[in-house]
mmCIF file of C-alpha atoms in Angstrom:
data_model
loop_
_atom_site.group_PDB
_atom_site.id
_atom_site.type_symbol
_atom_site.label_atom_id
_atom_site.label_comp_id
_atom_site.label_asym_id
_atom_site.label_seq_id
_atom_site.Cartn_x
_atom_site.Cartn_y
_atom_site.Cartn_z
ATOM 1 C CA MET A 18 15.892 -25.635 29.178
ATOM 2 C CA ARG A 19 16.919 -22.827 27.307
ATOM 3 C CA ILE A 20 14.205 -20.386 26.128
ATOM 4 C CA PHE A 21 14.089 -18.914 22.364
ATOM 5 C CA GLU A 22 12.159 -15.469 22.681
ATOM 6 C CA LYS A 23 11.272 -13.281 19.622
ATOM 7 C CA SER A 24 14.007 -10.728 19.042
ATOM 8 C CA THR A 25 13.595 -7.529 21.057
ATOM 9 C CA LYS A 26 14.247 -5.898 17.513
ATOM 10 C CA LEU A 27 10.659 -7.112 16.695
ATOM 11 C CA ASN A 28 9.166 -5.627 19.852
ATOM 12 C CA ASN A 29 7.267 -2.314 18.199
ATOM 13 C CA VAL A 30 6.829 -4.205 14.946
ATOM 14 C CA CYS A 31 3.397 -4.993 13.764
ATOM 15 C CA TYR A 32 1.368 -5.707 10.721
ATOM 16 C CA ASP A 33 -2.211 -6.452 11.841
ATOM 17 C CA ILE A 34 -3.590 -6.835 8.012
ATOM 18 C CA ARG A 35 -2.415 -10.489 9.019
ATOM 19 C CA GLY A 36 -2.683 -9.949 12.935
ATOM 20 C CA PRO A 37 -4.573 -11.257 15.732
ATOM 21 C CA VAL A 38 -7.713 -10.714 14.021
ATOM 22 C CA MET A 39 -6.437 -12.778 11.002
ATOM 23 C CA ASP A 40 -5.314 -15.669 13.812
ATOM 24 C CA GLU A 41 -9.215 -15.863 14.587
ATOM 25 C CA ALA A 42 -10.145 -16.074 11.267
ATOM 26 C CA ASN A 43 -7.992 -18.796 10.312
ATOM 27 C CA ARG A 44 -8.880 -20.680 13.674
ATOM 28 C CA MET A 45 -12.424 -20.436 12.403
ATOM 29 C CA ILE A 46 -11.705 -21.525 8.903
ATOM 30 C CA ALA A 47 -9.947 -24.761 10.656
ATOM 31 C CA GLU A 48 -13.253 -25.412 12.435
ATOM 32 C CA GLY A 49 -14.779 -25.255 8.823
ATOM 33 C CA ILE A 50 -16.323 -22.072 9.263
ATOM 34 C CA ASN A 51 -16.618 -20.136 5.829
ATOM 35 C CA ILE A 52 -15.241 -16.592 6.104
ATOM 36 C CA LEU A 53 -15.221 -13.721 3.529
ATOM 37 C CA LYS A 54 -11.765 -11.845 3.306
ATOM 38 C CA LEU A 55 -11.870 -8.207 3.184
ATOM 39 C CA ASN A 56 -8.674 -7.818 4.749
ATOM 40 C CA ILE A 57 -5.984 -8.160 2.073
ATOM 41 C CA GLY A 58 -5.998 -6.726 -1.327
ATOM 42 C CA ASN A 59 -5.410 -9.922 -2.989
ATOM 43 C CA PRO A 60 -7.315 -9.795 -6.808
ATOM 44 C CA ALA A 61 -6.739 -13.540 -7.898
ATOM 45 C CA PRO A 62 -9.418 -15.355 -4.941
ATOM 46 C CA PHE A 63 -12.180 -12.750 -6.306
ATOM 47 C CA GLY A 64 -12.201 -13.830 -9.901
ATOM 48 C CA PHE A 65 -9.655 -11.498 -11.260
ATOM 49 C CA GLN A 66 -7.092 -13.026 -13.928
ATOM 50 C CA ALA A 67 -4.068 -11.760 -15.254
ATOM 51 C CA PRO A 68 -3.718 -10.816 -18.880
ATOM 52 C CA SER A 69 -3.281 -14.243 -20.628
ATOM 53 C CA ILE A 70 -0.690 -12.961 -22.574
ATOM 54 C CA LEU A 71 1.500 -12.732 -19.632
ATOM 55 C CA LEU A 72 1.056 -16.347 -18.572
ATOM 56 C CA GLU A 73 1.889 -17.383 -21.734
ATOM 57 C CA LYS A 74 5.288 -15.034 -21.950
ATOM 58 C CA MET A 75 6.393 -16.370 -18.550
ATOM 59 C CA SER A 76 5.560 -20.202 -19.495
ATOM 60 C CA GLU A 77 7.654 -19.500 -22.601
ATOM 61 C CA ASN A 78 10.509 -17.955 -20.482
ATOM 62 C CA LEU A 79 10.737 -20.666 -18.165
ATOM 63 C CA SER A 80 13.639 -22.260 -19.607
ATOM 64 C CA LYS A 81 15.458 -18.896 -20.015
ATOM 65 C CA THR A 82 15.268 -17.789 -16.347
ATOM 66 C CA GLU A 83 16.240 -20.804 -14.387
ATOM 67 C CA GLY A 84 19.581 -19.162 -13.069
ATOM 68 C CA TYR A 85 20.023 -15.843 -11.207
ATOM 69 C CA SER A 86 19.974 -12.689 -12.712
ATOM 70 C CA ASP A 87 22.064 -9.873 -11.857
ATOM 71 C CA SER A 88 21.237 -8.710 -8.381
ATOM 72 C CA LYS A 89 19.423 -5.502 -9.606
ATOM 73 C CA GLY A 90 17.695 -7.605 -12.250
ATOM 74 C CA ILE A 91 17.352 -8.551 -15.984
ATOM 75 C CA LEU A 92 18.319 -5.993 -18.408
ATOM 76 C CA SER A 93 14.970 -6.105 -20.468
ATOM 77 C CA ALA A 94 12.817 -5.575 -17.432
ATOM 78 C CA ARG A 95 15.320 -2.669 -15.979
ATOM 79 C CA GLU A 96 15.389 -0.965 -19.618
ATOM 80 C CA ALA A 97 11.399 -1.384 -19.573
ATOM 81 C CA ILE A 98 11.061 0.316 -16.143
ATOM 82 C CA VAL A 99 13.584 3.089 -17.158
ATOM 83 C CA LYS A 100 11.097 3.616 -20.194
ATOM 84 C CA TYR A 101 8.216 3.781 -17.654
ATOM 85 C CA CYS A 102 9.911 6.552 -15.455
ATOM 86 C CA LYS A 103 10.330 8.668 -18.519
ATOM 87 C CA LYS A 104 6.749 8.672 -19.567
ATOM 88 C CA LYS A 105 5.852 9.359 -16.138
ATOM 89 C CA GLY A 106 8.219 12.163 -16.091
ATOM 90 C CA ILE A 107 10.678 11.040 -13.244
ATOM 91 C CA PRO A 108 14.139 12.425 -14.111
ATOM 92 C CA ASN A 109 17.636 11.004 -14.122
ATOM 93 C CA VAL A 110 16.960 7.156 -14.111
ATOM 94 C CA THR A 111 19.382 4.757 -15.643
ATOM 95 C CA VAL A 112 19.124 1.059 -15.525
ATOM 96 C CA ASP A 113 21.801 1.252 -12.986
ATOM 97 C CA ASP A 114 19.154 3.001 -10.812
ATOM 98 C CA VAL A 115 16.705 0.248 -11.044
ATOM 99 C CA TYR A 116 16.225 -2.720 -8.627
ATOM 100 C CA THR A 117 13.708 -5.495 -9.139
ATOM 101 C CA GLY A 118 12.310 -7.036 -6.114
ATOM 102 C CA ASN A 119 9.950 -9.795 -4.643
ATOM 103 C CA GLY A 120 7.169 -7.378 -4.757
ATOM 104 C CA VAL A 121 7.437 -3.898 -3.295
ATOM 105 C CA SER A 122 7.524 -4.944 0.469
ATOM 106 C CA GLU A 123 10.931 -6.393 0.161
ATOM 107 C CA LEU A 124 12.338 -3.374 -1.330
ATOM 108 C CA ILE A 125 10.683 -1.225 1.276
ATOM 109 C CA THR A 126 12.534 -2.836 3.858
ATOM 110 C CA LEU A 127 15.842 -3.028 1.828
ATOM 111 C CA SER A 128 15.461 0.554 1.275
ATOM 112 C CA LEU A 129 15.277 1.719 4.706
ATOM 113 C CA GLN A 130 17.692 -0.694 6.089
ATOM 114 C CA GLY A 131 20.243 0.871 3.636
ATOM 115 C CA LEU A 132 19.548 4.354 5.020
ATOM 116 C CA LEU A 133 18.729 4.256 8.680
ATOM 117 C CA ASN A 134 20.834 4.390 11.888
ATOM 118 C CA TYR A 135 19.316 3.926 15.296
ATOM 119 C CA GLY A 136 17.424 6.859 16.445
ATOM 120 C CA ASP A 137 16.736 8.397 12.507
ATOM 121 C CA GLU A 138 13.415 9.396 12.105
ATOM 122 C CA ILE A 139 11.387 9.023 9.002
ATOM 123 C CA LEU A 140 7.881 10.718 8.257
ATOM 124 C CA VAL A 141 5.039 8.096 7.654
ATOM 125 C CA PRO A 142 1.450 9.105 6.906
ATOM 126 C CA ALA A 143 -1.314 7.926 9.186
ATOM 127 C CA PRO A 144 -2.971 6.108 8.227
ATOM 128 C CA ASP A 145 -0.329 4.075 6.465
ATOM 129 C CA TYR A 146 0.278 0.795 4.993
ATOM 130 C CA PRO A 147 1.958 -0.689 7.902
ATOM 131 C CA LEU A 148 4.484 -2.278 6.056
ATOM 132 C CA TRP A 149 6.290 1.116 6.325
ATOM 133 C CA THR A 150 5.948 1.667 9.860
ATOM 134 C CA ALA A 151 7.507 -1.893 10.720
ATOM 135 C CA SER A 152 10.276 -1.373 8.152
ATOM 136 C CA VAL A 153 11.224 2.029 9.731
ATOM 137 C CA THR A 154 11.363 0.329 13.127
ATOM 138 C CA LEU A 155 13.094 -2.995 12.078
ATOM 139 C CA ALA A 156 15.932 -0.904 10.715
ATOM 140 C CA GLY A 157 16.458 0.905 13.855
ATOM 141 C CA GLY A 158 14.859 4.074 12.938
ATOM 142 C CA LYS A 159 11.581 5.871 14.315
ATOM 143 C CA ALA A 160 8.198 6.272 12.346
ATOM 144 C CA VAL A 161 6.704 9.664 13.042
ATOM 145 C CA HIS A 162 3.474 9.905 11.905
ATOM 146 C CA TYR A 163 1.894 12.863 9.967
ATOM 147 C CA ILE A 164 -1.752 13.117 9.702
ATOM 148 C CA CYS A 165 -4.131 12.852 6.536
ATOM 149 C CA ASP A 166 -7.191 14.653 7.021
ATOM 150 C CA GLU A 167 -10.202 13.158 6.074
ATOM 151 C CA LYS A 168 -12.205 16.305 5.939
ATOM 152 C CA ALA A 169 -9.975 17.328 3.088
ATOM 153 C CA ASN A 170 -10.257 14.078 1.336
ATOM 154 C CA TRP A 171 -7.468 12.319 3.123
ATOM 155 C CA TYR A 172 -4.896 14.576 1.867
ATOM 156 C CA PRO A 173 -1.841 14.821 3.812
ATOM 157 C CA ASP A 174 -1.772 17.663 6.501
ATOM 158 C CA ILE A 175 0.983 20.235 5.200
ATOM 159 C CA LYS A 176 1.185 22.125 8.946
ATOM 160 C CA ASP A 177 1.603 18.831 10.438
ATOM 161 C CA ILE A 178 4.216 17.330 8.157
ATOM 162 C CA LYS A 179 6.212 20.624 9.058
ATOM 163 C CA SER A 180 5.523 20.344 12.749
ATOM 164 C CA LYS A 181 6.946 16.948 12.669
ATOM 165 C CA ILE A 182 10.312 17.544 11.298
ATOM 166 C CA SER A 183 13.399 17.242 13.772
ATOM 167 C CA ASP A 184 17.008 17.275 12.990
ATOM 168 C CA ARG A 185 16.929 13.216 12.926
ATOM 169 C CA THR A 186 14.115 13.386 10.186
ATOM 170 C CA LYS A 187 16.130 11.662 7.327
ATOM 171 C CA GLY A 188 12.807 11.211 4.855
ATOM 172 C CA ILE A 189 9.197 11.365 4.112
ATOM 173 C CA VAL A 190 7.145 8.889 2.941
ATOM 174 C CA ILE A 191 4.105 9.372 0.314
ATOM 175 C CA ILE A 192 1.749 6.745 -0.179
ATOM 176 C CA ASN A 193 0.104 7.924 -3.343
ATOM 177 C CA PRO A 194 -2.474 6.817 -4.670
ATOM 178 C CA ASN A 195 -3.144 6.226 -0.937
ATOM 179 C CA ASN A 196 -3.654 2.815 0.707
ATOM 180 C CA PRO A 197 -5.882 2.614 3.051
ATOM 181 C CA THR A 198 -8.136 5.330 2.007
ATOM 182 C CA GLY A 199 -7.784 5.324 -1.839
ATOM 183 C CA SER A 200 -7.228 8.911 -2.056
ATOM 184 C CA LEU A 201 -5.108 10.643 -4.927
ATOM 185 C CA TYR A 202 -3.190 13.401 -4.549
ATOM 186 C CA PRO A 203 -3.396 16.490 -6.772
ATOM 187 C CA LYS A 204 0.057 18.043 -8.337
ATOM 188 C CA GLU A 205 -0.312 21.097 -6.168
ATOM 189 C CA LEU A 206 -0.240 19.292 -2.912
ATOM 190 C CA LEU A 207 2.741 17.085 -4.461
ATOM 191 C CA GLU A 208 4.368 20.654 -5.243
ATOM 192 C CA GLU A 209 4.035 21.501 -1.090
ATOM 193 C CA ILE A 210 5.566 18.019 0.105
ATOM 194 C CA VAL A 211 8.333 18.519 -2.048
ATOM 195 C CA GLU A 212 9.065 21.956 -1.112
ATOM 196 C CA ILE A 213 9.202 20.518 2.481
ATOM 197 C CA ALA A 214 11.646 17.944 1.446
ATOM 198 C CA ARG A 215 13.707 20.361 -0.260
ATOM 199 C CA GLN A 216 14.032 22.867 2.956
ATOM 200 C CA ASN A 217 15.118 19.943 5.218
ATOM 201 C CA ASP A 218 17.537 18.015 2.739
ATOM 202 C CA LEU A 219 14.992 14.908 3.163
ATOM 203 C CA VAL A 220 15.082 11.839 1.000
ATOM 204 C CA LEU A 221 11.353 11.345 -0.580
ATOM 205 C CA PHE A 222 10.213 7.809 -0.397
ATOM 206 C CA ALA A 223 7.260 7.423 -3.059
ATOM 207 C CA ASP A 224 5.073 4.109 -2.710
ATOM 208 C CA GLU A 225 3.219 4.347 -5.988
ATOM 209 C CA ILE A 226 2.019 0.773 -6.688
ATOM 210 C CA TYR A 227 -1.390 1.655 -7.556
ATOM 211 C CA ASP A 228 -0.638 4.604 -9.730
ATOM 212 C CA ARG A 229 -2.431 2.412 -12.769
ATOM 213 C CA LEU A 230 -5.475 1.888 -10.912
ATOM 214 C CA VAL A 231 -6.900 5.435 -10.967
ATOM 215 C CA MET A 232 -10.494 6.186 -11.697
ATOM 216 C CA ASP A 233 -13.110 9.095 -12.741
ATOM 217 C CA GLY A 234 -10.791 10.486 -15.317
ATOM 218 C CA LEU A 235 -8.371 11.602 -12.959
ATOM 219 C CA GLU A 236 -4.370 11.158 -13.585
ATOM 220 C CA HIS A 237 -1.465 10.449 -11.075
ATOM 221 C CA VAL A 238 1.159 12.521 -10.847
ATOM 222 C CA SER A 239 4.624 11.062 -9.773
ATOM 223 C CA VAL A 240 5.860 12.881 -7.099
ATOM 224 C CA ALA A 241 9.590 12.493 -8.353
ATOM 225 C CA SER A 242 8.585 14.191 -11.587
ATOM 226 C CA LEU A 243 8.396 17.176 -9.390
ATOM 227 C CA ALA A 244 11.985 16.767 -7.561
ATOM 228 C CA GLU A 245 14.532 16.566 -10.009
ATOM 229 C CA ASP A 246 17.279 18.292 -7.596
ATOM 230 C CA LEU A 247 16.128 15.540 -4.695
ATOM 231 C CA LEU A 248 16.870 12.125 -4.063
ATOM 232 C CA THR A 249 13.593 10.317 -4.581
ATOM 233 C CA VAL A 250 13.107 6.563 -4.130
ATOM 234 C CA THR A 251 9.865 5.456 -6.212
ATOM 235 C CA PHE A 252 8.234 1.972 -5.622
ATOM 236 C CA ASN A 253 6.081 0.418 -8.242
ATOM 237 C CA GLY A 254 5.023 -3.044 -9.476
ATOM 238 C CA LEU A 255 2.751 -5.448 -11.299
ATOM 239 C CA SER A 256 0.950 -6.990 -8.187
ATOM 240 C CA LYS A 257 -2.074 -4.691 -8.336
ATOM 241 C CA SER A 258 -2.353 -3.359 -11.696
ATOM 242 C CA HIS A 259 -1.716 -6.539 -13.584
ATOM 243 C CA LEU A 260 -3.723 -8.710 -10.996
ATOM 244 C CA ILE A 261 -0.290 -11.224 -10.324
ATOM 245 C CA ALA A 262 0.234 -10.565 -6.711
ATOM 246 C CA GLY A 263 1.507 -14.199 -5.983
ATOM 247 C CA TYR A 264 4.100 -13.581 -9.068
ATOM 248 C CA ARG A 265 5.969 -11.028 -6.565
ATOM 249 C CA CYS A 266 6.975 -8.740 -8.945
ATOM 250 C CA GLY A 267 8.022 -5.394 -8.213
ATOM 251 C CA TRP A 268 10.715 -2.713 -8.486
ATOM 252 C CA MET A 269 12.050 0.684 -7.043
ATOM 253 C CA CYS A 270 14.303 3.425 -8.691
ATOM 254 C CA LEU A 271 16.541 6.148 -7.464
ATOM 255 C CA SER A 272 15.807 9.388 -9.436
ATOM 256 C CA GLY A 273 16.766 13.332 -9.381
ATOM 257 C CA ASP A 274 20.133 14.350 -7.596
ATOM 258 C CA LYS A 275 22.131 11.460 -6.147
ATOM 259 C CA SER A 276 25.385 13.252 -5.700
ATOM 260 C CA ASN A 277 25.024 13.139 -2.122
ATOM 261 C CA ALA A 278 23.863 9.610 -1.856
ATOM 262 C CA LYS A 279 26.919 7.639 -2.635
ATOM 263 C CA GLY A 280 27.179 5.654 0.588
ATOM 264 C CA TYR A 281 23.601 5.235 0.828
ATOM 265 C CA ILE A 282 23.688 3.581 -2.999
ATOM 266 C CA GLU A 283 26.583 1.611 -1.598
ATOM 267 C CA GLY A 284 24.343 0.257 0.931
ATOM 268 C CA ILE A 285 21.466 -0.733 -1.292
ATOM 269 C CA ASN A 286 23.607 -2.257 -3.635
ATOM 270 C CA LEU A 287 25.085 -4.501 -0.856
ATOM 271 C CA LEU A 288 21.485 -5.425 0.406
ATOM 272 C CA SER A 289 20.720 -6.048 -3.319
ATOM 273 C CA SER A 290 23.572 -8.408 -3.857
ATOM 274 C CA MET A 291 22.943 -10.202 -0.419
ATOM 275 C CA ARG A 292 19.311 -11.624 -1.421
ATOM 276 C CA LEU A 293 21.188 -12.546 -4.972
ATOM 277 C CA CYS A 294 17.897 -11.325 -7.063
ATOM 278 C CA SER A 295 14.605 -11.315 -7.364
ATOM 279 C CA ASN A 296 12.308 -13.816 -8.932
ATOM 280 C CA VAL A 297 13.451 -14.042 -12.600
ATOM 281 C CA PRO A 298 10.580 -15.696 -14.447
ATOM 282 C CA ALA A 299 8.585 -12.805 -12.912
ATOM 283 C CA GLN A 300 10.802 -10.329 -14.280
ATOM 284 C CA SER A 301 10.357 -11.462 -17.701
ATOM 285 C CA ILE A 302 7.278 -10.218 -18.431
ATOM 286 C CA ILE A 303 7.843 -6.764 -16.729
ATOM 287 C CA ASP A 304 8.581 -5.400 -20.200
ATOM 288 C CA ILE A 305 5.328 -6.688 -21.952
ATOM 289 C CA ALA A 306 3.226 -5.880 -18.872
ATOM 290 C CA LEU A 307 4.249 -2.435 -19.109
ATOM 291 C CA GLU A 308 2.769 -1.902 -22.626
ATOM 292 C CA LEU A 309 -0.787 -3.341 -21.530
ATOM 293 C CA GLU A 310 -2.754 -0.697 -20.203
ATOM 294 C CA GLU A 311 -6.153 -1.252 -21.696
ATOM 295 C CA GLU A 312 -7.274 -4.283 -19.860
ATOM 296 C CA THR A 313 -6.884 -2.385 -16.472
ATOM 297 C CA LYS A 314 -8.278 0.647 -17.874
ATOM 298 C CA GLU A 315 -11.654 -1.530 -18.570
ATOM 299 C CA LEU A 316 -11.673 -2.452 -14.915
ATOM 300 C CA LEU A 317 -11.577 1.527 -13.942
ATOM 301 C CA ARG A 318 -14.226 2.609 -16.472
ATOM 302 C CA PRO A 319 -17.959 3.024 -15.631
ATOM 303 C CA GLY A 320 -19.007 -0.647 -16.635
ATOM 304 C CA GLY A 321 -15.751 -2.236 -15.138
ATOM 305 C CA ARG A 322 -15.680 -4.230 -11.983
ATOM 306 C CA ILE A 323 -13.303 -1.988 -9.727
ATOM 307 C CA TYR A 324 -15.374 1.049 -10.914
ATOM 308 C CA GLU A 325 -18.849 -0.502 -10.500
ATOM 309 C CA GLN A 326 -17.804 -2.181 -7.176
ATOM 310 C CA ARG A 327 -16.376 1.215 -5.929
ATOM 311 C CA GLU A 328 -19.687 2.674 -6.313
ATOM 312 C CA PHE A 329 -21.668 0.379 -4.585
ATOM 313 C CA ILE A 330 -19.719 -0.046 -1.697
ATOM 314 C CA TYR A 331 -19.480 3.500 -1.222
ATOM 315 C CA ASN A 332 -22.996 4.219 -1.636
ATOM 316 C CA ALA A 333 -23.818 1.249 0.357
ATOM 317 C CA ILE A 334 -21.518 2.460 3.593
ATOM 318 C CA ASN A 335 -22.774 5.883 3.621
ATOM 319 C CA ASN A 336 -26.401 4.605 3.399
ATOM 320 C CA ILE A 337 -25.560 2.488 6.812
ATOM 321 C CA PRO A 338 -26.285 4.764 10.197
ATOM 322 C CA GLY A 339 -23.486 5.113 12.182
ATOM 323 C CA LEU A 340 -20.850 4.888 9.026
ATOM 324 C CA SER A 341 -19.782 7.420 6.648
ATOM 325 C CA ALA A 342 -16.879 7.383 4.044
ATOM 326 C CA VAL A 343 -14.856 9.599 1.726
ATOM 327 C CA LYS A 344 -15.234 8.207 -1.730
ATOM 328 C CA PRO A 345 -11.759 6.402 -3.095
ATOM 329 C CA GLN A 346 -10.393 7.589 -6.375
ATOM 330 C CA ALA A 347 -8.061 5.154 -6.780
ATOM 331 C CA ALA A 348 -6.679 1.474 -5.697
ATOM 332 C CA PHE A 349 -9.731 -1.251 -4.397
ATOM 333 C CA TYR A 350 -10.068 -0.016 -0.647
ATOM 334 C CA ILE A 351 -12.670 2.199 1.465
ATOM 335 C CA PHE A 352 -11.846 3.569 4.901
ATOM 336 C CA PRO A 353 -15.087 3.957 6.642
ATOM 337 C CA LYS A 354 -15.618 6.071 10.006
ATOM 338 C CA ILE A 355 -17.553 4.688 12.899
ATOM 339 C CA ASP A 356 -19.670 7.053 14.767
ATOM 340 C CA THR A 357 -18.143 5.914 18.105
ATOM 341 C CA GLU A 358 -20.226 8.220 20.202
ATOM 342 C CA ARG A 359 -23.473 6.502 18.901
ATOM 343 C CA LEU A 360 -22.262 3.088 19.359
ATOM 344 C CA HIS A 361 -19.798 3.706 22.294
ATOM 345 C CA ILE A 362 -16.839 2.029 20.410
ATOM 346 C CA VAL A 363 -13.800 2.296 22.332
ATOM 347 C CA ASP A 364 -11.957 -0.200 20.695
ATOM 348 C CA ASP A 365 -11.619 -0.577 16.827
ATOM 349 C CA GLU A 366 -9.633 -4.186 16.887
ATOM 350 C CA ARG A 367 -12.579 -5.804 19.494
ATOM 351 C CA PHE A 368 -15.081 -3.826 16.933
ATOM 352 C CA VAL A 369 -13.621 -5.841 13.596
ATOM 353 C CA LEU A 370 -13.257 -9.125 15.990
ATOM 354 C CA ASP A 371 -16.752 -9.149 17.045
ATOM 355 C CA PHE A 372 -18.009 -8.441 13.784
ATOM 356 C CA LEU A 373 -15.972 -11.471 12.333
ATOM 357 C CA LYS A 374 -17.054 -13.673 15.191
ATOM 358 C CA ASP A 375 -20.758 -12.739 14.570
ATOM 359 C CA LYS A 376 -20.914 -12.355 10.621
ATOM 360 C CA LYS A 377 -18.177 -14.543 9.665
ATOM 361 C CA ILE A 378 -16.624 -11.634 7.708
ATOM 362 C CA LEU A 379 -12.699 -10.681 7.989
ATOM 363 C CA LEU A 380 -12.055 -6.502 8.017
ATOM 364 C CA THR A 381 -8.787 -4.813 9.289
ATOM 365 C CA HIS A 382 -9.280 -2.155 12.066
ATOM 366 C CA GLY A 383 -8.003 1.348 11.841
ATOM 367 C CA GLY A 384 -5.227 0.918 14.397
ATOM 368 C CA GLY A 385 -3.774 -1.778 12.102
ATOM 369 C CA PHE A 386 -3.079 1.751 9.941
ATOM 370 C CA HIS A 387 -1.747 3.462 12.791
ATOM 371 C CA TRP A 388 -4.786 5.371 12.876
ATOM 372 C CA GLU A 389 -4.743 6.139 16.645
ATOM 373 C CA LYS A 390 -8.552 7.262 17.129
ATOM 374 C CA PRO A 391 -10.795 3.704 17.642
ATOM 375 C CA ASP A 392 -13.078 5.046 14.343
ATOM 376 C CA HIS A 393 -12.051 3.456 11.277
ATOM 377 C CA PHE A 394 -11.735 0.129 9.725
ATOM 378 C CA ARG A 395 -10.769 -0.778 5.813
ATOM 379 C CA ILE A 396 -12.752 -2.583 3.350
ATOM 380 C CA VAL A 397 -11.298 -4.067 0.633
ATOM 381 C CA TYR A 398 -13.961 -4.054 -2.223
ATOM 382 C CA LEU A 399 -12.524 -6.626 -4.621
ATOM 383 C CA PRO A 400 -15.400 -9.075 -4.411
ATOM 384 C CA GLU A 401 -18.476 -9.056 -6.681
ATOM 385 C CA ILE A 402 -21.210 -6.860 -5.714
ATOM 386 C CA SER A 403 -23.398 -9.824 -4.780
ATOM 387 C CA GLN A 404 -20.859 -10.581 -2.064
ATOM 388 C CA LEU A 405 -20.251 -7.038 -1.326
ATOM 389 C CA LYS A 406 -24.293 -6.558 -0.859
ATOM 390 C CA MET A 407 -24.219 -9.595 1.244
ATOM 391 C CA ALA A 408 -20.999 -7.968 3.266
ATOM 392 C CA THR A 409 -22.950 -4.418 3.761
ATOM 393 C CA ASP A 410 -26.202 -5.884 4.511
ATOM 394 C CA ALA A 411 -24.402 -7.887 7.185
ATOM 395 C CA LEU A 412 -22.383 -4.852 8.610
ATOM 396 C CA ALA A 413 -25.880 -3.080 8.691
ATOM 397 C CA ASP A 414 -27.695 -5.566 10.862
ATOM 398 C CA PHE A 415 -24.608 -5.654 13.109
ATOM 399 C CA MET A 416 -24.313 -1.495 13.524
ATOM 400 C CA SER A 417 -28.004 -1.815 14.323
ATOM 401 C CA TYR A 418 -27.352 -3.673 17.755
ATOM 402 C CA TYR A 419 -23.773 -3.653 18.551
ATOM 403 C CA THR A 420 -22.279 -1.446 21.265
ATOM 404 C CA GLN A 421 -19.129 -1.775 23.523
ATOM 405 C CA GLU A 422 -20.863 -0.467 26.449
#
């Protein structure tokens, strides 16, 4: 009998946010065990609701959005995205430079498949959002990880970036605000990264899906606004800021100097056309969504849910012996550090798996974000404070006796 194996193209592709530990959680759920899922940034299960006007407009537009759209998206959506780019200072973007997608995830894969040949390299942060590394690998490229420095607020290490560039490097990925750390990069740092890209003729890939989820009175700077002379591919969407992750509504735009990228753009257009178009009902609310800011801002101010949950989780983690964490400035993730010597931890995946089995709480280990040392994990702090307290109390108890000796 013929055996059908997994494609060898997937040999080095992983996505541990929904990986082996998640498989164990699903097995436990199937047995009737209640699991608190702190592994994925999905607002809806934790009581977050989209602005009602978005639901109303999508409902109104359903009869008008039954057919395929242009492969790049409906004109009103792309016009709204161009307007948003201008607001962010992103230069040289027209409706022809905008591509809507079924979330940003689809577009990350598309953008890399359109660029990379076998052996090409892309600089990707560590820790990263793992889809970036997976997509580079699937496209035949090699993800080369540059370090983000925990001691420097998780900012990218400029020296390390420079040391990782080779004659095969084609681009650099910047995840800002960052997932999994919640770090927000200052303008001066972004300018340094842009200069590296300028000196080495690199494409900038800017993952900015959390740019409207910034706290503490800080402002997000789009790296494309600093790189008018460079090709920059910027990714954004409504999943997080407008609490509609299930609607799968994202986009990417090409900005800056596109004169030397005609072939790449042909490739993107081909791949975009091959999947026909993105979710048209979701596209129909992009224009009105990008005019809605106050609902999201309310969540991020003192007294707002995301802000207060951030405050709680940061303080709770740093009060647990054996754990520490840098305070997130954006998004809804925190990336605690384990004192591995104190607890004799050698395997972070085993740590979160044992915690799941013991306390029925699902986390993601640091290795799932291509962090090489077994000393970190990510917590999604979307649950209300009462649930976060239960989770951190359980974590404190677990840390009081757990060891991997």
